[in-house]
mmCIF file of C-alpha atoms in Angstrom:
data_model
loop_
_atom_site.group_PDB
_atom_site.id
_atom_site.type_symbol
_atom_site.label_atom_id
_atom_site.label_comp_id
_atom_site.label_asym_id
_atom_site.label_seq_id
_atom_site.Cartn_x
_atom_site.Cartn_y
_atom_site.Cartn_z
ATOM 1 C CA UNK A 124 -95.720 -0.055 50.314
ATOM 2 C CA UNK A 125 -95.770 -3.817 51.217
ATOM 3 C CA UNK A 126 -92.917 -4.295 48.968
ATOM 4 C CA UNK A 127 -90.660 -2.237 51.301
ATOM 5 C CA UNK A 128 -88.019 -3.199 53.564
ATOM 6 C CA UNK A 129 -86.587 -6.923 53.990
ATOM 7 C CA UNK A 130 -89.892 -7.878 56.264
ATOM 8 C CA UNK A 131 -91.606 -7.591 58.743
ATOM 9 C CA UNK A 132 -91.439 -7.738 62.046
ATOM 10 C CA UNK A 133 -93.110 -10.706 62.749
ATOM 11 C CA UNK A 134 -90.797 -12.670 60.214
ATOM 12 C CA UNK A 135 -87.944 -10.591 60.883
ATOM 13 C CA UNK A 136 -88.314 -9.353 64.590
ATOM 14 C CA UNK A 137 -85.558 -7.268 66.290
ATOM 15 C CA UNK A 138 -85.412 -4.831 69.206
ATOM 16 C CA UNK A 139 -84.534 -1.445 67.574
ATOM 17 C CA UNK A 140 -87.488 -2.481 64.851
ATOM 18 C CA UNK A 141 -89.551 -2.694 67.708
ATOM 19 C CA UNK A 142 -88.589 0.622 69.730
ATOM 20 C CA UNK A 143 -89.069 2.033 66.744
ATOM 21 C CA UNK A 144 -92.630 1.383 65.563
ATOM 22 C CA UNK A 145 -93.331 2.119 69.556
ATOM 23 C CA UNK A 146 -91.722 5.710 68.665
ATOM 24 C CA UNK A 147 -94.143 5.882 65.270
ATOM 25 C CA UNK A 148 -96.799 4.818 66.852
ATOM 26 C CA UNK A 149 -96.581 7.405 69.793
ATOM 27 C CA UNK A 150 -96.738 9.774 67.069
ATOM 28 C CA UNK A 151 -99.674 8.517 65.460
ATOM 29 C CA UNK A 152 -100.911 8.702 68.802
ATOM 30 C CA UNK A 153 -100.378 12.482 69.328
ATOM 31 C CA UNK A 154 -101.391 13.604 65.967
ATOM 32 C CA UNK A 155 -103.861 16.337 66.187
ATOM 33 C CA UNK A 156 -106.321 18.085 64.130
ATOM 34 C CA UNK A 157 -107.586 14.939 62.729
ATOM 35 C CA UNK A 158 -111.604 13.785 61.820
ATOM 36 C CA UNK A 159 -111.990 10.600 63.194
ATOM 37 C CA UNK A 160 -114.956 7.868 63.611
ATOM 38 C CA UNK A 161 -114.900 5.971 67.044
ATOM 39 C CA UNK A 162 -114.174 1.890 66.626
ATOM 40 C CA UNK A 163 -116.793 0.072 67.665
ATOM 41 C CA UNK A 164 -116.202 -2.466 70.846
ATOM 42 C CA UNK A 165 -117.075 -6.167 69.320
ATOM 43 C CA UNK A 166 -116.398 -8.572 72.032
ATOM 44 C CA UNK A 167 -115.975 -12.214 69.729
ATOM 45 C CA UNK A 168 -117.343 -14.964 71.758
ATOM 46 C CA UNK A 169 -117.631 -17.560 68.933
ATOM 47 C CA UNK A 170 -114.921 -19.355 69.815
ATOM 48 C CA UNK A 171 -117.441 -20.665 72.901
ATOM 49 C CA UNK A 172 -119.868 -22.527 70.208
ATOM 50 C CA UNK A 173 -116.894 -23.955 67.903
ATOM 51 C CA UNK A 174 -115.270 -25.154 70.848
ATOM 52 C CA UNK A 175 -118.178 -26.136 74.031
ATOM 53 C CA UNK A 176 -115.334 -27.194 76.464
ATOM 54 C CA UNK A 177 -114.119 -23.936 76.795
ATOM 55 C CA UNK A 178 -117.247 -22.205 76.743
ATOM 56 C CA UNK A 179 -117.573 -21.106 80.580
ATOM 57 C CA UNK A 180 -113.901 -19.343 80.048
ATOM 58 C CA UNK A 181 -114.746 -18.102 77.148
ATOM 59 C CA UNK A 182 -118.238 -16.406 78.204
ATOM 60 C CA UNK A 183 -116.598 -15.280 81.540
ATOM 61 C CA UNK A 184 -114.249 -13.617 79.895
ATOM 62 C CA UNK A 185 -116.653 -12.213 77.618
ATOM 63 C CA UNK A 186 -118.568 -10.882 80.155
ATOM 64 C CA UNK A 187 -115.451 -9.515 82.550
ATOM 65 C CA UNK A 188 -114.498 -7.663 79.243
ATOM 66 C CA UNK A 189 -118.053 -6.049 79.004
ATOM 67 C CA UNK A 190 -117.985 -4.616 82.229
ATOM 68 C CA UNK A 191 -114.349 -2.946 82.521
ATOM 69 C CA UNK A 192 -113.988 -1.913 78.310
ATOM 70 C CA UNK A 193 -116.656 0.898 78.959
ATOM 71 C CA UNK A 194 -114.322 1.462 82.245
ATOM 72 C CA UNK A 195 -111.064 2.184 80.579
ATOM 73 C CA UNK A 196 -112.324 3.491 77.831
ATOM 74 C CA UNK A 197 -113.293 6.761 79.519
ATOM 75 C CA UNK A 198 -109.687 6.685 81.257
ATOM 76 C CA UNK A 199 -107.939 8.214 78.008
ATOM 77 C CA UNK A 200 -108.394 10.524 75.686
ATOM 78 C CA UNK A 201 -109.726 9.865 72.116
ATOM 79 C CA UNK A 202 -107.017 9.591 69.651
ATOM 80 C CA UNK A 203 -106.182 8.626 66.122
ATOM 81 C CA UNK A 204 -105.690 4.716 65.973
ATOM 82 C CA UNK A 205 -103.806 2.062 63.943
ATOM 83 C CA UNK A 206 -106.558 0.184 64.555
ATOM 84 C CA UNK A 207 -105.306 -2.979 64.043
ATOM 85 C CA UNK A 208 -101.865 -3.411 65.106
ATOM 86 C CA UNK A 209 -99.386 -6.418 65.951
ATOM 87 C CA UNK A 210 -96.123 -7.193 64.699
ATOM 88 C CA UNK A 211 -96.937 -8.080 61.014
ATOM 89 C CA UNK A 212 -98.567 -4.990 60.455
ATOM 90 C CA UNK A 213 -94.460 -2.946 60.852
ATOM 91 C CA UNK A 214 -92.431 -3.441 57.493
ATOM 92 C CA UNK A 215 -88.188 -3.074 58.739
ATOM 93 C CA UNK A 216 -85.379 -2.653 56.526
ATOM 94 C CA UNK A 217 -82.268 -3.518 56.652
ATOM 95 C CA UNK A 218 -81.100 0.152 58.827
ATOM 96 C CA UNK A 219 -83.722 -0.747 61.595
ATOM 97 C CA UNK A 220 -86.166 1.719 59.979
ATOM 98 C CA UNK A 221 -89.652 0.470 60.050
ATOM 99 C CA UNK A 222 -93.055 1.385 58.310
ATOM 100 C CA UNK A 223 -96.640 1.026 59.454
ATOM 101 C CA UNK A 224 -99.150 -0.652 56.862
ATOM 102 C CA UNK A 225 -102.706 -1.639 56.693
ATOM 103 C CA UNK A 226 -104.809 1.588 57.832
ATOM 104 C CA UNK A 227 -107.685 0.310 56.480
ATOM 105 C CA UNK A 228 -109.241 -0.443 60.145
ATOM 106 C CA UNK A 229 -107.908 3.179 61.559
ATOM 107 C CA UNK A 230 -110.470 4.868 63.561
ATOM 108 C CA UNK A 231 -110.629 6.680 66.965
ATOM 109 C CA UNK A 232 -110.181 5.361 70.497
ATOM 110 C CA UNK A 233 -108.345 5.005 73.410
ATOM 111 C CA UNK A 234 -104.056 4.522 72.851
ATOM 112 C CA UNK A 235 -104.339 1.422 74.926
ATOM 113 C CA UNK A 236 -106.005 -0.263 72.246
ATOM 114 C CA UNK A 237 -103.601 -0.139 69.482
ATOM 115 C CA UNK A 238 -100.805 -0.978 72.742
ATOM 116 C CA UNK A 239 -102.980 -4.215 73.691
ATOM 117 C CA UNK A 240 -103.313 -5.345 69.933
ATOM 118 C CA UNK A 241 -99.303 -4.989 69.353
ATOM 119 C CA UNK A 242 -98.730 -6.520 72.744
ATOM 120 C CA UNK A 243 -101.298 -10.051 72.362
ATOM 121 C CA UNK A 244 -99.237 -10.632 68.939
ATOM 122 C CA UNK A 245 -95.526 -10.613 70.073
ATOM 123 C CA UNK A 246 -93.034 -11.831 71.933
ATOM 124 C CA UNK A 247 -92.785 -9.959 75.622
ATOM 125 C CA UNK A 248 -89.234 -9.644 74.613
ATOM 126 C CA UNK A 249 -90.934 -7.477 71.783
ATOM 127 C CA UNK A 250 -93.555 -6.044 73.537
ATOM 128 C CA UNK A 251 -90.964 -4.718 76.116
ATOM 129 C CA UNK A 252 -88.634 -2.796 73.585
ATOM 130 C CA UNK A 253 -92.035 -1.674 71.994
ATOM 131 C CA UNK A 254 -93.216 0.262 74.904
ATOM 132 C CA UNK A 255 -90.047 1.252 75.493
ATOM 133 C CA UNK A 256 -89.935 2.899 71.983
ATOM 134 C CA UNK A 257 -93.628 4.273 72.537
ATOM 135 C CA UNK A 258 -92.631 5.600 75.871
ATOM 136 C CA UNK A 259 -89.425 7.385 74.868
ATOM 137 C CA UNK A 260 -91.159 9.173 71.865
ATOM 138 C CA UNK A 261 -93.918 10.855 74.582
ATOM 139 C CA UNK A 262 -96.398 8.429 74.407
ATOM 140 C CA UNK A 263 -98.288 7.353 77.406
ATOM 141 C CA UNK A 264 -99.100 4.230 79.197
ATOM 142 C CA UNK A 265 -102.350 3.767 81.368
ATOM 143 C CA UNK A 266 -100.870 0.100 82.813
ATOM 144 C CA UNK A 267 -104.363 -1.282 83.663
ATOM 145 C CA UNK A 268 -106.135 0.148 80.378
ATOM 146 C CA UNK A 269 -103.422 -1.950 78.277
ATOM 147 C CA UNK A 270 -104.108 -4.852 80.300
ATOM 148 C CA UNK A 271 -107.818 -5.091 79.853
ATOM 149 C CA UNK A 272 -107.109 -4.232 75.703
ATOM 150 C CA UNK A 273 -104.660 -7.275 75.219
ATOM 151 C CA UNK A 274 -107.100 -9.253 76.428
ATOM 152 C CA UNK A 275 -109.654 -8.235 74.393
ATOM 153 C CA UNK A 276 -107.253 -9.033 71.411
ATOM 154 C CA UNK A 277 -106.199 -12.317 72.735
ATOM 155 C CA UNK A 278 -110.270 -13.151 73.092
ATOM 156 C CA UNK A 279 -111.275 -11.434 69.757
ATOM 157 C CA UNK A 280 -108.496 -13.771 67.739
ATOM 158 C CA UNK A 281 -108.682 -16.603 69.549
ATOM 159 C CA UNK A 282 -109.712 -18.484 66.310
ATOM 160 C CA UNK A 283 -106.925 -17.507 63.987
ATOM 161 C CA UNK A 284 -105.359 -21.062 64.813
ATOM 162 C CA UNK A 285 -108.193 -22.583 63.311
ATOM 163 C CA UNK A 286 -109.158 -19.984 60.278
ATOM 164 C CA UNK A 287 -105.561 -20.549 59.661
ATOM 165 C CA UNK A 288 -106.346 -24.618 59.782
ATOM 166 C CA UNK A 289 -103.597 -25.213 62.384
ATOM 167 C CA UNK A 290 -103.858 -28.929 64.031
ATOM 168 C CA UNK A 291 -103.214 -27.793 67.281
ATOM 169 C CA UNK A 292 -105.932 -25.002 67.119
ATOM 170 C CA UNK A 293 -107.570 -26.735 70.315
ATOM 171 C CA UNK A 294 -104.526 -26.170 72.256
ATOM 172 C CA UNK A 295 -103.405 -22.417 70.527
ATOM 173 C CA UNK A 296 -107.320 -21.568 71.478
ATOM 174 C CA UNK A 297 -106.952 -22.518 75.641
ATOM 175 C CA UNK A 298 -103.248 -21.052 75.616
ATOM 176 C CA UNK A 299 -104.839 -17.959 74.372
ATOM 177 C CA UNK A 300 -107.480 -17.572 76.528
ATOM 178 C CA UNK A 301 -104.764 -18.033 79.509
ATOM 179 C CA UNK A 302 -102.983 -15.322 78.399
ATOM 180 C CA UNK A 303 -106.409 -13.365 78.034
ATOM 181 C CA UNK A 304 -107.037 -14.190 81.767
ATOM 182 C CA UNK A 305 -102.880 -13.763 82.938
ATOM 183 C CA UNK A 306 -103.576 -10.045 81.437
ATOM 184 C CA UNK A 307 -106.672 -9.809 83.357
ATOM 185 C CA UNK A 308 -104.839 -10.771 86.418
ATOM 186 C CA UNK A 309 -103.184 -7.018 86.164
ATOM 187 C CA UNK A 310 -106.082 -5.355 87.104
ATOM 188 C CA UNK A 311 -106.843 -4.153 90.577
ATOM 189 C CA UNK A 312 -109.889 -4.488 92.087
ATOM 190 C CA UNK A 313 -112.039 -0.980 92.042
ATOM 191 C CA UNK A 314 -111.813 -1.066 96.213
ATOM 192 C CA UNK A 315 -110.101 -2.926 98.618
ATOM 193 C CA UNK A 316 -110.803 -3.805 102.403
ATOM 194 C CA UNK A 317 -107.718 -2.835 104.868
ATOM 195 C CA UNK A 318 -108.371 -3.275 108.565
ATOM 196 C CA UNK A 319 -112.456 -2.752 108.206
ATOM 197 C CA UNK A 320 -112.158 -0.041 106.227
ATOM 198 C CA UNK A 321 -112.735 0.300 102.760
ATOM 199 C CA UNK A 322 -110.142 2.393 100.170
ATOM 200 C CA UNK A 323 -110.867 3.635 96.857
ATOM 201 C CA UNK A 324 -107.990 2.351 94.170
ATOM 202 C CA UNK A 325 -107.071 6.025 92.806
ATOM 203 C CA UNK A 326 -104.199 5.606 90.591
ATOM 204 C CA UNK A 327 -101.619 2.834 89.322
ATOM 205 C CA UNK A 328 -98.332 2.716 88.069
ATOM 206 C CA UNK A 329 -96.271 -0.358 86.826
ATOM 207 C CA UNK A 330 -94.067 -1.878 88.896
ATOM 208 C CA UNK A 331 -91.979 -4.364 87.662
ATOM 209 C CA UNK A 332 -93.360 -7.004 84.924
ATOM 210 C CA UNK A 333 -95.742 -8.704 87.414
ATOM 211 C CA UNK A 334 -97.421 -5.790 89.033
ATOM 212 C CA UNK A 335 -98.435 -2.476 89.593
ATOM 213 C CA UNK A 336 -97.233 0.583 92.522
ATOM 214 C CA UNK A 337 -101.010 1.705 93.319
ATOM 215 C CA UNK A 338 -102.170 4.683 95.253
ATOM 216 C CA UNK A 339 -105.195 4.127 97.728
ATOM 217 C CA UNK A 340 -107.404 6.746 98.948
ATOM 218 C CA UNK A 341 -110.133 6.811 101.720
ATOM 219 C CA UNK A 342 -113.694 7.722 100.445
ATOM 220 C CA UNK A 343 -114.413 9.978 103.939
ATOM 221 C CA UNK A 344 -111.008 11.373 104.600
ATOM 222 C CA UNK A 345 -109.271 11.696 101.936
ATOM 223 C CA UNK A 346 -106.252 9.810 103.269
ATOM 224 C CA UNK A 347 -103.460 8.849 100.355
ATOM 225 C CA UNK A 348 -101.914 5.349 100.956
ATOM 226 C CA UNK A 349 -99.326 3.792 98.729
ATOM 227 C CA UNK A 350 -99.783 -0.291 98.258
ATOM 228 C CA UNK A 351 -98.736 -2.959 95.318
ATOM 229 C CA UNK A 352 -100.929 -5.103 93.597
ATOM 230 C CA UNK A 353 -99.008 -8.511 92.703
ATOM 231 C CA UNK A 354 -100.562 -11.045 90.009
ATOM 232 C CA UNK A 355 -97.981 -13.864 90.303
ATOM 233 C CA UNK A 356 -99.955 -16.142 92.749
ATOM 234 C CA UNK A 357 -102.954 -15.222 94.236
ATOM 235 C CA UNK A 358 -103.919 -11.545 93.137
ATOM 236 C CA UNK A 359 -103.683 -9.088 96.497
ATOM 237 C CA UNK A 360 -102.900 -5.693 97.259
ATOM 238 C CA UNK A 361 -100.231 -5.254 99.797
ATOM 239 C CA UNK A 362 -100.054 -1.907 102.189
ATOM 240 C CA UNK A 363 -97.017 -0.320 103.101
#
């Protein structure tokens, strides 16, 4: 019921409000013997006619997303989503309890994209205690997939500012698109070149809030080298 609680937890943010929609939402996650129809991938690149001096971010971000969505996408299983999810979308009460609203955009997909959505419409500080909730309830975190998903939110409402009829909506619309790109900026590279030789990136793990622990692997041998992939800066992938 909307009329539940004292907010929600975009008015009225807090961290146990926040671990605990990441716990509900892990369990949303994880429900099973449900019928569900797949969301469709709609990649908004309006927001390159309304505003023509940020059209060549805009469309290169457009077309970065087209290429890695169909990537991650078949990194996860299919499960039930929110389908719409960020901070506003969580009623609290006073006890820390919270309650997810607004199913009517629910449909299948990949977790990540319910994560990314939550995570391009709050506060890290938020975002942090979120996964942390999500996390501690069983759910699980493919680091890269989220990355690419927030940034498809950020890019997809990158107009709200000006549907809303904000002032500033020139400057809300670039900040957003550098936050599309700063997520981006997680993502390794599919290969990397060390000495001559060329590795395969095989998995990835997060490693601290600016990077990820990745394992490398050698397309002829078979070789298993560990490395870390830094965004703060110049992107690279460091050996060890």
């Amino acid at each position: 019921s909307p009329w539940w609680g004292i907010g929600d937890l975009q008015s009225t943010p807090s961290a146990a409000g926040a671990r605990a929609a990441g716990r509900e939402v892990a369990r949303l996650h994880g429900a099973e013997g449900t019928s569900i129809s797949i969301l469709p991938i709609d990649i908004d690149t309006s927001a390159a006619d309304i505003a023509p001096w940020l059209a060549d971010s805009v469309r290169a971000l457009g077309k970065r997303l087209a290429v890695l969505l169909p990537e991650v996408s078949k990194r996860e299983p299919l499960t039930e989503l929110h389908g719409d999810l960020s901070p506003d979308q969580v009623l609290v009460n006073e006890h820390g309890e919270i309650r997810l609203i607004d199913f009517d955009r629910a449909g299948g997909g990949p977790a990540a994209r319910d994560l990314g959505s939550f995570l391009a419409a709050c506060r890290p500080e938020q975002g942090e205690e979120f996964l942390r909730g999500y996390r501690e309830a069983g759910g699980k975190v493919d680091w890269v997939s989220l990355a690419v998903w927030e940034a498809y939110a950020h890019l997809n409402f990158a107009l709200a500012p000006l549907r809303r009829g904000a002032a500033d909506w020139p400057e809300k619309l670039r900040h957003t698109l550098d936050l599309a790109w700063a997520a981006l900026d997680l993502v390794p590279p599919r290969s990397v070149d060390l000495a001559g030789e060329k590795w395969l990136v095989n998995r990835t793990w997060r490693d601290g809030p600016d990077g990820l622990a990745v394992e490398l692997k050698h397309p002829d041998t078979g070789q298993i080298r560990a490395a870390r992939w830094r965004h703060s800066g110049r992107p690279a992938i460091r050996s060890f």
